[in-house]
């Protein structure tokens, strides 16, 4: 079968991947579509260290092909959106409804794939850039069959992270003010999460002026090419500022833009060794800096909720898909994503 493999030197679309059959508590999924997220590119450029060689991809949707013993919530033929959370379901954090805090949440790097008899690692317990992938049962969330799989693919990462950061982590409230720095796939979902939450003012900040139209479509009330103009719109500062790029100077900007009791939420992923600075004295007005892992999501609950919101016309999914690419065009899709030409490019099998 086909898949996208990174060996530490080059990324290659291969056609001789193999994946083992599902064991107890596992689900084999025929992947129909997979979003290309910057996290995949971060493995390639070294920002996210990962064992190699690895089958890339972590944002996908498809059709259940087979299930292992003990799996009852999905059956072959079900449409599913895939989560990256391979949480155990039994630890104290899972029991508290915090699966993103489970120490097994991103799984121990497994090797369900092989090529030429040699094992390959699975990225983020998911590897959606393969025609078939094997996931834990908790990662396969059944969705209505009338949702296009190219759109459903984006729920499992970009939507869970962006919308979840607003609703689950920051808990944006009716009438709040929000600044979103960076309007790529994550930023757009933060914007629509703020809209869904009832934020009164949503200021999108992006250096690319071409992104204004789509940012406003998703719910931005204002658009700025830099954060310099935010205070003209929000003189007292913002209740919530989301950094969605992963640059330390933008993290500082997000913190500096806060009103009293404001929250800066960090969603972008800088290098693992990156350090950011801020004025400690500015924090004594009950301000907060919040990390956020995967939108503080509970995927079995949240994916089903977002699917319903999509069907009601409240949550935008189709509009996130800027372009689809056959998996063989991975390099073009990656180049478009790297240069910000797409909100989300989706690979299709």
mmCIF file of C-alpha atoms in Angstrom:
data_model
loop_
_atom_site.group_PDB
_atom_site.id
_atom_site.type_symbol
_atom_site.label_atom_id
_atom_site.label_comp_id
_atom_site.label_asym_id
_atom_site.label_seq_id
_atom_site.Cartn_x
_atom_site.Cartn_y
_atom_site.Cartn_z
ATOM 1 C CA UNK A 1 0.000 0.000 0.000
ATOM 2 C CA UNK A 2 0.988 3.645 -0.425
ATOM 3 C CA UNK A 3 2.240 5.935 2.300
ATOM 4 C CA UNK A 4 4.535 8.848 3.114
ATOM 5 C CA UNK A 5 7.760 7.831 4.840
ATOM 6 C CA UNK A 6 10.477 10.038 6.331
ATOM 7 C CA UNK A 7 13.809 8.308 6.921
ATOM 8 C CA UNK A 8 15.703 11.214 8.439
ATOM 9 C CA UNK A 9 17.113 12.367 5.122
ATOM 10 C CA UNK A 10 14.255 12.465 2.666
ATOM 11 C CA UNK A 11 10.495 12.184 2.528
ATOM 12 C CA UNK A 12 9.237 9.657 0.025
ATOM 13 C CA UNK A 13 5.863 8.407 -1.180
ATOM 14 C CA UNK A 14 6.222 4.633 -1.281
ATOM 15 C CA UNK A 15 3.896 1.910 -2.505
ATOM 16 C CA UNK A 16 5.210 -1.116 -0.630
ATOM 17 C CA UNK A 17 4.111 -0.435 2.956
ATOM 18 C CA UNK A 18 2.531 -3.189 4.994
ATOM 19 C CA UNK A 19 0.534 -2.937 8.213
ATOM 20 C CA UNK A 20 -0.259 -5.766 10.595
ATOM 21 C CA UNK A 21 -3.749 -6.985 11.457
ATOM 22 C CA UNK A 22 -5.544 -5.441 14.462
ATOM 23 C CA UNK A 23 -4.966 -7.020 17.836
ATOM 24 C CA UNK A 24 -7.207 -6.740 20.912
ATOM 25 C CA UNK A 25 -8.479 -3.194 21.385
ATOM 26 C CA UNK A 26 -7.276 -2.037 17.971
ATOM 27 C CA UNK A 27 -8.976 -0.794 14.803
ATOM 28 C CA UNK A 28 -7.734 -1.036 11.218
ATOM 29 C CA UNK A 29 -8.880 1.966 9.180
ATOM 30 C CA UNK A 30 -8.795 2.484 5.427
ATOM 31 C CA UNK A 31 -7.761 6.140 5.294
ATOM 32 C CA UNK A 32 -9.669 8.227 2.757
ATOM 33 C CA UNK A 33 -8.263 11.675 3.516
ATOM 34 C CA UNK A 34 -5.590 13.230 5.715
ATOM 35 C CA UNK A 35 -4.871 16.870 6.454
ATOM 36 C CA UNK A 36 -1.303 18.103 6.142
ATOM 37 C CA UNK A 37 -0.502 19.832 9.431
ATOM 38 C CA UNK A 38 2.658 21.773 10.262
ATOM 39 C CA UNK A 39 3.405 19.181 12.935
ATOM 40 C CA UNK A 40 4.132 16.700 10.139
ATOM 41 C CA UNK A 41 6.547 19.191 8.578
ATOM 42 C CA UNK A 42 8.079 19.753 12.011
ATOM 43 C CA UNK A 43 9.120 16.109 12.111
ATOM 44 C CA UNK A 44 10.823 16.550 8.752
ATOM 45 C CA UNK A 45 12.679 19.739 9.752
ATOM 46 C CA UNK A 46 13.638 18.379 13.170
ATOM 47 C CA UNK A 47 11.528 20.713 15.308
ATOM 48 C CA UNK A 48 9.691 17.657 16.638
ATOM 49 C CA UNK A 49 12.192 14.853 17.349
ATOM 50 C CA UNK A 50 10.819 11.404 16.483
ATOM 51 C CA UNK A 51 12.247 7.902 15.980
ATOM 52 C CA UNK A 52 12.979 7.010 12.361
ATOM 53 C CA UNK A 53 12.015 5.823 9.835
ATOM 54 C CA UNK A 54 8.435 6.928 10.379
ATOM 55 C CA UNK A 55 5.159 6.929 8.485
ATOM 56 C CA UNK A 56 3.885 10.511 8.706
ATOM 57 C CA UNK A 57 0.397 11.948 9.178
ATOM 58 C CA UNK A 58 -1.856 12.411 12.189
ATOM 59 C CA UNK A 59 -5.037 14.159 10.994
ATOM 60 C CA UNK A 60 -7.254 11.747 9.091
ATOM 61 C CA UNK A 61 -10.595 10.114 8.478
ATOM 62 C CA UNK A 62 -11.654 6.929 6.795
ATOM 63 C CA UNK A 63 -13.673 3.744 6.980
ATOM 64 C CA UNK A 64 -13.236 0.955 9.503
ATOM 65 C CA UNK A 65 -11.904 -2.138 7.757
ATOM 66 C CA UNK A 66 -11.461 -4.510 10.691
ATOM 67 C CA UNK A 67 -11.548 -4.489 14.490
ATOM 68 C CA UNK A 68 -9.706 -6.503 17.109
ATOM 69 C CA UNK A 69 -11.148 -8.404 20.021
ATOM 70 C CA UNK A 70 -13.060 -6.323 22.534
ATOM 71 C CA UNK A 71 -13.859 -3.434 20.183
ATOM 72 C CA UNK A 72 -17.601 -2.807 20.153
ATOM 73 C CA UNK A 73 -18.151 0.928 19.546
ATOM 74 C CA UNK A 74 -17.236 0.726 15.853
ATOM 75 C CA UNK A 75 -17.704 -1.992 13.264
ATOM 76 C CA UNK A 76 -16.393 -2.505 9.731
ATOM 77 C CA UNK A 77 -17.987 0.008 7.396
ATOM 78 C CA UNK A 78 -18.294 2.788 9.989
ATOM 79 C CA UNK A 79 -16.928 6.202 9.051
ATOM 80 C CA UNK A 80 -14.481 7.490 11.639
ATOM 81 C CA UNK A 81 -12.400 10.544 12.407
ATOM 82 C CA UNK A 82 -9.034 9.690 13.920
ATOM 83 C CA UNK A 83 -7.622 11.207 17.086
ATOM 84 C CA UNK A 84 -3.954 11.129 18.075
ATOM 85 C CA UNK A 85 -4.770 10.448 21.725
ATOM 86 C CA UNK A 86 -3.870 6.843 22.465
ATOM 87 C CA UNK A 87 -4.673 7.378 26.129
ATOM 88 C CA UNK A 88 -4.951 4.424 28.458
ATOM 89 C CA UNK A 89 -8.434 5.154 29.819
ATOM 90 C CA UNK A 90 -7.519 3.813 33.240
ATOM 91 C CA UNK A 91 -5.139 6.261 34.941
ATOM 92 C CA UNK A 92 -6.104 9.063 37.316
ATOM 93 C CA UNK A 93 -5.959 11.713 34.587
ATOM 94 C CA UNK A 94 -8.185 9.712 32.230
ATOM 95 C CA UNK A 95 -10.566 9.074 35.113
ATOM 96 C CA UNK A 96 -10.789 12.835 35.691
ATOM 97 C CA UNK A 97 -11.725 13.415 32.050
ATOM 98 C CA UNK A 98 -8.279 14.728 31.105
ATOM 99 C CA UNK A 99 -7.066 12.293 28.431
ATOM 100 C CA UNK A 100 -4.544 14.801 27.073
ATOM 101 C CA UNK A 101 -2.730 14.550 30.403
ATOM 102 C CA UNK A 102 -2.492 10.750 30.306
ATOM 103 C CA UNK A 103 1.178 9.816 30.191
ATOM 104 C CA UNK A 104 0.357 7.350 27.437
ATOM 105 C CA UNK A 105 -1.776 9.874 25.553
ATOM 106 C CA UNK A 106 0.535 10.124 22.581
ATOM 107 C CA UNK A 107 1.430 6.477 22.905
ATOM 108 C CA UNK A 108 4.795 4.814 23.051
ATOM 109 C CA UNK A 109 6.124 4.934 19.480
ATOM 110 C CA UNK A 110 4.869 1.695 17.993
ATOM 111 C CA UNK A 111 5.893 -0.057 14.800
ATOM 112 C CA UNK A 112 2.771 -1.529 13.207
ATOM 113 C CA UNK A 113 4.150 -0.842 9.736
ATOM 114 C CA UNK A 114 6.853 -2.618 7.796
ATOM 115 C CA UNK A 115 8.594 -2.208 4.493
ATOM 116 C CA UNK A 116 10.765 -4.847 2.951
ATOM 117 C CA UNK A 117 10.573 -6.773 6.204
ATOM 118 C CA UNK A 118 11.889 -3.846 8.274
ATOM 119 C CA UNK A 119 9.667 -2.104 10.867
ATOM 120 C CA UNK A 120 8.669 1.572 10.610
ATOM 121 C CA UNK A 121 7.446 3.813 13.407
ATOM 122 C CA UNK A 122 3.973 5.318 13.602
ATOM 123 C CA UNK A 123 3.756 9.084 14.049
ATOM 124 C CA UNK A 124 1.512 10.329 16.864
ATOM 125 C CA UNK A 125 -0.043 6.866 17.241
ATOM 126 C CA UNK A 126 -1.815 7.624 13.966
ATOM 127 C CA UNK A 127 0.172 7.772 10.670
ATOM 128 C CA UNK A 128 -2.739 8.951 8.558
ATOM 129 C CA UNK A 129 -0.515 9.347 5.468
ATOM 130 C CA UNK A 130 -0.989 5.671 4.679
ATOM 131 C CA UNK A 131 -3.759 3.888 2.825
ATOM 132 C CA UNK A 132 -4.425 1.868 5.965
ATOM 133 C CA UNK A 133 -3.466 2.575 9.538
ATOM 134 C CA UNK A 134 -3.858 0.831 12.859
ATOM 135 C CA UNK A 135 -5.067 2.765 15.906
ATOM 136 C CA UNK A 136 -6.252 2.078 19.415
ATOM 137 C CA UNK A 137 -10.006 1.779 19.708
ATOM 138 C CA UNK A 138 -10.223 5.027 21.688
ATOM 139 C CA UNK A 139 -8.728 6.890 18.697
ATOM 140 C CA UNK A 140 -11.438 5.903 16.227
ATOM 141 C CA UNK A 141 -14.504 8.115 16.686
ATOM 142 C CA UNK A 142 -17.591 7.248 14.677
ATOM 143 C CA UNK A 143 -19.061 10.099 12.626
ATOM 144 C CA UNK A 144 -22.168 10.361 10.448
ATOM 145 C CA UNK A 145 -21.596 8.972 6.945
ATOM 146 C CA UNK A 146 -22.935 12.154 5.324
ATOM 147 C CA UNK A 147 -19.913 14.235 6.424
ATOM 148 C CA UNK A 148 -17.358 14.385 3.579
ATOM 149 C CA UNK A 149 -14.264 12.533 4.707
ATOM 150 C CA UNK A 150 -12.021 15.273 3.296
ATOM 151 C CA UNK A 151 -13.649 17.642 5.792
ATOM 152 C CA UNK A 152 -13.979 15.123 8.619
ATOM 153 C CA UNK A 153 -10.227 14.488 8.438
ATOM 154 C CA UNK A 154 -9.562 17.950 9.841
ATOM 155 C CA UNK A 155 -11.568 17.424 13.020
ATOM 156 C CA UNK A 156 -8.964 15.106 14.537
ATOM 157 C CA UNK A 157 -6.217 17.703 14.913
ATOM 158 C CA UNK A 158 -6.815 21.267 13.705
ATOM 159 C CA UNK A 159 -10.393 21.514 14.941
ATOM 160 C CA UNK A 160 -9.834 19.655 18.205
ATOM 161 C CA UNK A 161 -6.805 21.837 18.928
ATOM 162 C CA UNK A 162 -8.139 25.239 17.878
ATOM 163 C CA UNK A 163 -11.782 25.060 18.876
ATOM 164 C CA UNK A 164 -10.887 22.996 21.939
ATOM 165 C CA UNK A 165 -8.376 25.585 23.125
ATOM 166 C CA UNK A 166 -11.174 28.153 23.150
ATOM 167 C CA UNK A 167 -13.963 26.090 24.658
ATOM 168 C CA UNK A 168 -12.058 23.687 26.930
ATOM 169 C CA UNK A 169 -8.867 25.450 27.981
ATOM 170 C CA UNK A 170 -9.475 29.209 27.838
ATOM 171 C CA UNK A 171 -13.238 28.850 28.381
ATOM 172 C CA UNK A 172 -13.962 31.989 26.378
ATOM 173 C CA UNK A 173 -17.249 33.478 27.533
ATOM 174 C CA UNK A 174 -20.056 35.443 25.920
ATOM 175 C CA UNK A 175 -18.905 39.003 25.222
ATOM 176 C CA UNK A 176 -15.174 38.347 25.720
ATOM 177 C CA UNK A 177 -12.468 39.905 23.561
ATOM 178 C CA UNK A 178 -10.028 37.678 21.695
ATOM 179 C CA UNK A 179 -6.810 38.186 19.737
ATOM 180 C CA UNK A 180 -5.603 35.390 17.455
ATOM 181 C CA UNK A 181 -1.998 35.628 16.241
ATOM 182 C CA UNK A 182 -1.595 33.504 13.119
ATOM 183 C CA UNK A 183 -4.496 32.449 10.892
ATOM 184 C CA UNK A 184 -3.352 29.116 9.537
ATOM 185 C CA UNK A 185 -5.324 25.934 10.173
ATOM 186 C CA UNK A 186 -5.104 26.211 13.974
ATOM 187 C CA UNK A 187 -5.721 29.964 14.059
ATOM 188 C CA UNK A 188 -8.837 29.712 11.912
ATOM 189 C CA UNK A 189 -10.252 27.125 14.274
ATOM 190 C CA UNK A 190 -9.476 29.359 17.249
ATOM 191 C CA UNK A 191 -11.345 32.145 15.463
ATOM 192 C CA UNK A 192 -14.415 30.018 14.840
ATOM 193 C CA UNK A 193 -14.228 28.612 18.358
ATOM 194 C CA UNK A 194 -14.333 32.183 19.678
ATOM 195 C CA UNK A 195 -17.288 32.925 17.418
ATOM 196 C CA UNK A 196 -19.121 29.820 18.660
ATOM 197 C CA UNK A 197 -18.369 30.824 22.274
ATOM 198 C CA UNK A 198 -19.945 34.240 21.696
ATOM 199 C CA UNK A 199 -16.849 36.465 21.810
ATOM 200 C CA UNK A 200 -17.755 40.077 21.058
ATOM 201 C CA UNK A 201 -14.488 41.158 19.409
ATOM 202 C CA UNK A 202 -12.177 38.763 17.568
ATOM 203 C CA UNK A 203 -9.008 40.355 16.211
ATOM 204 C CA UNK A 204 -7.061 38.220 13.722
ATOM 205 C CA UNK A 205 -3.383 39.077 13.233
ATOM 206 C CA UNK A 206 -1.428 37.747 10.257
ATOM 207 C CA UNK A 207 1.365 39.200 8.141
ATOM 208 C CA UNK A 208 -0.238 37.788 4.992
ATOM 209 C CA UNK A 209 -3.026 40.180 3.901
ATOM 210 C CA UNK A 210 -4.470 37.522 1.609
ATOM 211 C CA UNK A 211 -5.729 35.699 4.702
ATOM 212 C CA UNK A 212 -8.158 38.452 5.712
ATOM 213 C CA UNK A 213 -11.112 37.187 3.694
ATOM 214 C CA UNK A 214 -11.049 33.683 5.151
ATOM 215 C CA UNK A 215 -10.335 34.972 8.671
ATOM 216 C CA UNK A 216 -13.462 37.117 8.508
ATOM 217 C CA UNK A 217 -15.416 34.213 7.032
ATOM 218 C CA UNK A 218 -14.547 32.155 10.119
ATOM 219 C CA UNK A 219 -15.604 34.919 12.505
ATOM 220 C CA UNK A 220 -12.905 37.583 12.836
ATOM 221 C CA UNK A 221 -14.378 41.032 13.437
ATOM 222 C CA UNK A 222 -11.051 42.744 12.670
ATOM 223 C CA UNK A 223 -7.911 41.851 10.722
ATOM 224 C CA UNK A 224 -4.446 43.354 11.208
ATOM 225 C CA UNK A 225 -1.093 42.694 9.483
ATOM 226 C CA UNK A 226 0.692 43.006 12.848
ATOM 227 C CA UNK A 227 -0.140 43.196 16.531
ATOM 228 C CA UNK A 228 0.848 46.876 16.620
ATOM 229 C CA UNK A 229 -2.718 47.969 15.907
ATOM 230 C CA UNK A 230 -4.474 45.824 18.479
ATOM 231 C CA UNK A 231 -4.491 48.510 21.185
ATOM 232 C CA UNK A 232 -6.341 50.864 18.842
ATOM 233 C CA UNK A 233 -9.170 48.314 18.784
ATOM 234 C CA UNK A 234 -8.839 47.076 22.368
ATOM 235 C CA UNK A 235 -7.342 49.966 24.393
ATOM 236 C CA UNK A 236 -7.437 48.019 27.654
ATOM 237 C CA UNK A 237 -6.141 44.820 26.086
ATOM 238 C CA UNK A 238 -7.707 41.450 25.337
ATOM 239 C CA UNK A 239 -9.369 38.924 27.605
ATOM 240 C CA UNK A 240 -7.674 36.148 25.630
ATOM 241 C CA UNK A 241 -4.710 36.114 23.250
ATOM 242 C CA UNK A 242 -3.876 32.931 21.334
ATOM 243 C CA UNK A 243 -0.414 32.465 19.806
ATOM 244 C CA UNK A 244 -0.799 30.030 16.901
ATOM 245 C CA UNK A 245 2.543 30.374 15.104
ATOM 246 C CA UNK A 246 5.197 29.119 17.487
ATOM 247 C CA UNK A 247 7.588 32.085 17.572
ATOM 248 C CA UNK A 248 8.891 33.358 20.883
ATOM 249 C CA UNK A 249 8.581 37.041 19.955
ATOM 250 C CA UNK A 250 4.900 36.460 19.157
ATOM 251 C CA UNK A 251 4.418 34.728 22.495
ATOM 252 C CA UNK A 252 5.743 37.907 24.129
ATOM 253 C CA UNK A 253 3.326 39.979 22.028
ATOM 254 C CA UNK A 254 0.399 37.814 23.116
ATOM 255 C CA UNK A 255 1.296 38.339 26.780
ATOM 256 C CA UNK A 256 1.766 42.087 26.332
ATOM 257 C CA UNK A 257 -1.675 42.419 24.722
ATOM 258 C CA UNK A 258 -3.593 41.118 27.737
ATOM 259 C CA UNK A 259 -6.057 43.087 29.796
ATOM 260 C CA UNK A 260 -6.311 42.544 33.546
ATOM 261 C CA UNK A 261 -7.136 38.900 34.279
ATOM 262 C CA UNK A 262 -6.308 38.133 30.646
ATOM 263 C CA UNK A 263 -5.031 34.794 29.404
ATOM 264 C CA UNK A 264 -2.328 34.094 26.835
ATOM 265 C CA UNK A 265 -2.824 30.616 25.352
ATOM 266 C CA UNK A 266 0.154 29.017 23.597
ATOM 267 C CA UNK A 267 -0.713 26.789 20.644
ATOM 268 C CA UNK A 268 2.193 27.288 18.241
ATOM 269 C CA UNK A 269 5.117 24.877 18.549
ATOM 270 C CA UNK A 270 8.595 26.461 18.640
ATOM 271 C CA UNK A 271 11.783 24.408 18.883
ATOM 272 C CA UNK A 272 11.887 22.177 21.949
ATOM 273 C CA UNK A 273 14.698 24.253 23.471
ATOM 274 C CA UNK A 274 13.124 27.663 22.758
ATOM 275 C CA UNK A 275 12.759 30.088 25.664
ATOM 276 C CA UNK A 276 10.419 33.096 25.842
ATOM 277 C CA UNK A 277 10.619 36.116 28.120
ATOM 278 C CA UNK A 278 8.050 38.470 29.639
ATOM 279 C CA UNK A 279 7.813 41.144 32.293
ATOM 280 C CA UNK A 280 7.081 39.370 35.551
ATOM 281 C CA UNK A 281 5.571 42.551 37.001
ATOM 282 C CA UNK A 282 2.917 42.525 34.288
ATOM 283 C CA UNK A 283 1.524 39.248 35.609
ATOM 284 C CA UNK A 284 0.416 40.566 38.987
ATOM 285 C CA UNK A 285 -2.885 41.761 37.569
ATOM 286 C CA UNK A 286 -4.141 38.183 37.642
ATOM 287 C CA UNK A 287 -2.906 37.452 34.127
ATOM 288 C CA UNK A 288 -2.158 33.879 33.055
ATOM 289 C CA UNK A 289 0.004 32.084 30.528
ATOM 290 C CA UNK A 290 -1.606 28.790 29.571
ATOM 291 C CA UNK A 291 -0.087 25.896 27.720
ATOM 292 C CA UNK A 292 -2.587 23.810 25.816
ATOM 293 C CA UNK A 293 -2.144 20.277 24.598
ATOM 294 C CA UNK A 294 -4.428 19.156 21.789
ATOM 295 C CA UNK A 295 -7.184 21.575 22.795
ATOM 296 C CA UNK A 296 -7.558 19.914 26.226
ATOM 297 C CA UNK A 297 -9.829 17.599 24.267
ATOM 298 C CA UNK A 298 -11.913 14.584 25.079
ATOM 299 C CA UNK A 299 -12.061 13.239 21.513
ATOM 300 C CA UNK A 300 -14.883 10.732 21.894
ATOM 301 C CA UNK A 301 -17.052 13.571 23.199
ATOM 302 C CA UNK A 302 -15.653 16.521 21.256
ATOM 303 C CA UNK A 303 -15.425 14.975 17.775
ATOM 304 C CA UNK A 304 -19.065 13.909 18.009
ATOM 305 C CA UNK A 305 -20.004 17.434 19.184
ATOM 306 C CA UNK A 306 -18.098 19.133 16.370
ATOM 307 C CA UNK A 307 -19.637 16.775 13.823
ATOM 308 C CA UNK A 308 -23.093 17.846 15.036
ATOM 309 C CA UNK A 309 -22.123 21.530 14.937
ATOM 310 C CA UNK A 310 -20.928 21.033 11.350
ATOM 311 C CA UNK A 311 -24.205 19.432 10.333
ATOM 312 C CA UNK A 312 -26.064 22.383 11.889
ATOM 313 C CA UNK A 313 -23.967 24.839 9.878
ATOM 314 C CA UNK A 314 -22.291 26.336 12.958
ATOM 315 C CA UNK A 315 -18.827 24.813 12.567
ATOM 316 C CA UNK A 316 -17.044 25.358 9.246
ATOM 317 C CA UNK A 317 -15.150 22.361 7.887
ATOM 318 C CA UNK A 318 -15.508 22.392 4.097
ATOM 319 C CA UNK A 319 -14.169 25.948 4.078
ATOM 320 C CA UNK A 320 -10.947 24.796 5.779
ATOM 321 C CA UNK A 321 -10.067 22.562 2.841
ATOM 322 C CA UNK A 322 -8.226 24.889 0.486
ATOM 323 C CA UNK A 323 -7.015 22.147 -1.841
ATOM 324 C CA UNK A 324 -6.916 18.370 -2.114
ATOM 325 C CA UNK A 325 -3.905 16.471 -3.451
ATOM 326 C CA UNK A 326 -3.410 12.846 -4.431
ATOM 327 C CA UNK A 327 -0.928 11.383 -1.966
ATOM 328 C CA UNK A 328 1.643 11.191 -4.760
ATOM 329 C CA UNK A 329 1.712 15.024 -4.746
ATOM 330 C CA UNK A 330 2.882 15.189 -1.133
ATOM 331 C CA UNK A 331 5.848 17.418 -1.970
ATOM 332 C CA UNK A 332 3.612 20.026 -3.624
ATOM 333 C CA UNK A 333 1.196 19.890 -0.688
ATOM 334 C CA UNK A 334 4.074 20.341 1.761
ATOM 335 C CA UNK A 335 5.472 23.280 -0.218
ATOM 336 C CA UNK A 336 2.063 24.972 -0.324
ATOM 337 C CA UNK A 337 1.660 24.490 3.440
ATOM 338 C CA UNK A 338 5.175 25.734 4.163
ATOM 339 C CA UNK A 339 4.584 28.939 2.198
ATOM 340 C CA UNK A 340 1.113 29.571 3.672
ATOM 341 C CA UNK A 341 -0.761 29.148 0.384
ATOM 342 C CA UNK A 342 -3.450 26.978 1.979
ATOM 343 C CA UNK A 343 -5.498 26.986 5.168
ATOM 344 C CA UNK A 344 -5.333 23.204 5.035
ATOM 345 C CA UNK A 345 -4.235 20.954 2.230
ATOM 346 C CA UNK A 346 -5.721 17.468 2.310
ATOM 347 C CA UNK A 347 -4.105 14.338 0.908
ATOM 348 C CA UNK A 348 -6.543 11.832 -0.574
ATOM 349 C CA UNK A 349 -6.152 8.135 -1.333
#
